[in-house]
Amino acid sequence: MAILITGGAGYIGSHTAAQLLAQGEEIVILDNFSNSKPEVLDAIRTLTGRDFPFYQADLLDEGQLEQVFQENAIHTVIHFAGLKAVGESVAKPLLYYHNNLTGTLNLCRAMERHGCFSLVFSSSATVYYLGCNTAPFREDFPLGSTNPYGMTKVYIEQILTDLAASDSRWRIALMRYFNPIGAHPSGLLGEDPNGIPNNLLPYIAKVALGELPCLKVYGDDYDTPDGTGIRDYIHVCDLAQGHICALDYLKDNPGAHPINLGSGKGYSVLEVADAFERASGVKIPRVIAPRRDGDIARSYADASLAKEILHWEARRGIDEMCRDAWNYTLLHRQQN
Ligand code: NAD
Ligand code: UD1
């Protein structure tokens, strides 16, 4: 019996795969490499000393999905596969709705056909980005988003909630990630976006490498202590561990369960830039730029539910997150 990891070659999926293998679990990875590279699979094998079946397959291809379920006894799925670039989703909403929604529907249908009813889904704190919600965000807040990417998460959560209500065999965790950053301490796994990064940490890392001239701080006139946006950053290894705790929780808990995975603590853009300077020893020049469309002033979790029901909380602080991100950046640059 094995756990299927969709999107397991990606940033969060690869860390979760490595952690599951290290804990002795059997896994199968499925990925179409639309936003990842085959080398990641070798890194997971090197790190853990273990092998696993891999399928270069697309969730939009039902035949390929069927083959994965026929050839493996899958008891649980952790579903990371999806497109996630906010700006691209605004430009290409059909691509995002098709990939993320149809991909999830195909997956759930394949699971049902094969009697597999345990699912951990990657949602996002972006489902809280509504004018009426103020941080700390709690799981029972109303949901909505400022962009098609975020709406795919809102719609998928609704579909999975309806599914769980229709059949008590379904056990589904809706994991609302805050801002995952950092890398595996070995430096073998991490985040490596193509082109100019949209997210703060990968952007700062490129500034530290000298590949970009300076950090553009998107707005210094928010209602926050230093005027810059506040986010709840969480180490990707803590996040991976949260999934493993969710697998345990689902064993005894049917239904659909939204759960925040965040630290409950917020850092401003300037505080993160300062932490990265401490970790790297490199100065990060900054310029103030206009606010970015769709951004909000503060996003951080009420992390109490995960603590109560999963017995999980984020352990690693911002300095460790920046240290591991920098370590990965340096090692990865030297390899390329
Ligand atoms: P990622 O892009 O690194 O990983 C996603 C993986 O899914 C990639 O390897 C990609 O090739 C694969 N994929 C995409 N569509 C596919 C399809 N149709 N069939 C097969 N494979 C497909 O992203 P990540 O940062 O690891 O995020 C994982 C999940 O977590 C995503 O669903 C994302 O929306 C969600 N999430 C991420 C963040 C974040 O900041 N990284 C925050 C909140 C939620
Ligand atoms: C973004 C996405 C969100 C997604 C999340 C995690 C948008 C509008 N939102 O959120 O849907 O769930 O990533 O993947 O894109 N910043 C700068 N300069 C930069 C980059 C970022 O000042 O070059 C600031 C932002 O304004 C924000 C903070 O840094 O205040 C964090 O930004 P980012 O890493 O993009 O994450 P989110 O804005 O939380």
CSV table of C-alpha atoms and ligand atoms in Angstrom, one decimal, residues 6-14 30-37 57-60 79-84 99-100 103 121-126 149 152-153 175-181 191 199 239, ligand 1:
chain,number,residue,atom,x,y,z
A,6,THR,CA,0.7,14.4,-7.2
A,7,GLY,CA,3.1,17.2,-7.9
A,8,GLY,CA,5.8,15.4,-5.9
A,9,ALA,CA,8.6,16.8,-8.0
A,10,GLY,CA,7.6,20.3,-7.0
A,11,TYR,CA,8.8,22.5,-4.2
A,12,ILE,CA,6.5,21.4,-1.3
A,13,GLY,CA,5.8,17.9,-2.8
A,14,SER,CA,9.5,17.0,-2.9
A,30,LEU,CA,3.1,11.6,-10.3
A,31,ASP,CA,4.2,14.9,-12.0
A,32,ASN,CA,4.1,16.3,-15.5
A,33,PHE,CA,7.2,18.5,-14.9
A,34,SER,CA,5.3,21.6,-16.0
A,35,ASN,CA,7.0,23.4,-13.2
A,36,SER,CA,9.7,21.1,-12.0
A,37,LYS,CA,12.6,19.0,-13.2
A,57,ALA,CA,1.8,11.9,-16.1
A,58,ASP,CA,-0.8,14.7,-16.4
A,59,LEU,CA,-3.8,14.8,-14.1
A,60,LEU,CA,-5.7,16.0,-17.2
A,79,HIS,CA,-2.5,16.4,-3.9
A,80,PHE,CA,0.1,19.2,-4.6
A,81,ALA,CA,-0.2,19.3,-8.4
A,82,GLY,CA,-1.5,22.6,-9.6
A,83,LEU,CA,-0.5,25.8,-11.3
A,84,LYS,CA,0.2,28.6,-8.8
A,99,ASN,CA,-5.6,22.5,-14.9
A,100,ASN,CA,-6.5,22.9,-11.2
A,103,GLY,CA,-7.2,17.8,-12.6
A,121,PHE,CA,-5.2,18.8,-0.6
A,122,SER,CA,-2.9,21.9,-0.9
A,123,SER,CA,-5.0,24.9,-0.4
A,124,SER,CA,-3.8,28.4,0.4
A,125,ALA,CA,-4.2,31.3,2.8
A,126,THR,CA,-5.2,33.3,-0.3
A,149,TYR,CA,-5.5,31.1,-8.9
A,152,THR,CA,-9.4,27.6,-8.0
A,153,LYS,CA,-8.5,26.9,-4.3
A,175,MET,CA,-4.5,22.4,4.2
A,176,ARG,CA,-4.3,26.2,4.0
A,177,TYR,CA,-0.7,27.1,3.7
A,178,PHE,CA,0.5,30.5,4.6
A,179,ASN,CA,3.9,31.5,3.0
A,180,PRO,CA,6.2,28.5,2.6
A,181,ILE,CA,9.9,29.4,2.3
A,191,GLU,CA,12.6,26.3,-4.6
A,199,ASN,CA,7.5,35.8,-4.4
A,239,LEU,CA,5.0,22.3,6.3
B,1,NAD,P1,5.3,23.6,-7.6
B,1,NAD,O1,4.9,24.3,-8.8
B,1,NAD,O2,6.7,23.6,-7.2
B,1,NAD,O3,4.7,22.1,-7.6
B,1,NAD,C1,3.6,21.7,-8.2
B,1,NAD,C2,3.9,20.5,-9.1
B,1,NAD,O4,2.7,20.1,-9.8
B,1,NAD,C3,4.9,20.9,-10.2
B,1,NAD,O5,6.0,19.9,-10.1
B,1,NAD,C4,4.2,20.7,-11.5
B,1,NAD,O6,5.0,20.2,-12.5
B,1,NAD,C5,3.1,19.7,-11.1
B,1,NAD,N1,1.8,19.9,-11.9
B,1,NAD,C6,1.1,21.0,-12.1
B,1,NAD,N2,0.0,20.7,-12.9
B,1,NAD,C7,0.0,19.3,-13.1
B,1,NAD,C8,-0.8,18.4,-13.8
B,1,NAD,N3,-1.9,18.8,-14.4
B,1,NAD,N4,-0.5,17.1,-13.8
B,1,NAD,C9,0.6,16.7,-13.1
B,1,NAD,N5,1.5,17.5,-12.5
B,1,NAD,C10,1.2,18.8,-12.4
B,1,NAD,O7,4.4,24.3,-6.4
B,1,NAD,P2,4.5,24.2,-4.8
B,1,NAD,O8,5.0,25.5,-4.3
B,1,NAD,O9,5.2,23.0,-4.4
B,1,NAD,O10,3.0,24.1,-4.4
B,1,NAD,C11,2.3,22.9,-4.3
B,1,NAD,C12,0.8,23.2,-4.1
B,1,NAD,O11,0.7,24.0,-2.9
B,1,NAD,C13,0.2,23.9,-5.2
B,1,NAD,O12,-1.1,23.3,-5.4
B,1,NAD,C14,0.1,25.3,-4.8
B,1,NAD,O13,-1.0,26.0,-5.3
B,1,NAD,C15,-0.1,25.2,-3.3
B,1,NAD,N6,0.4,26.3,-2.5
B,1,NAD,C16,1.7,26.7,-2.7
B,1,NAD,C17,2.1,27.9,-2.0
B,1,NAD,C18,3.5,28.4,-2.1
B,1,NAD,O14,3.8,29.5,-1.8
B,1,NAD,N7,4.5,27.6,-2.7
B,1,NAD,C19,1.3,28.5,-1.1
B,1,NAD,C20,0.0,28.1,-0.9
B,1,NAD,C21,-0.5,26.9,-1.6
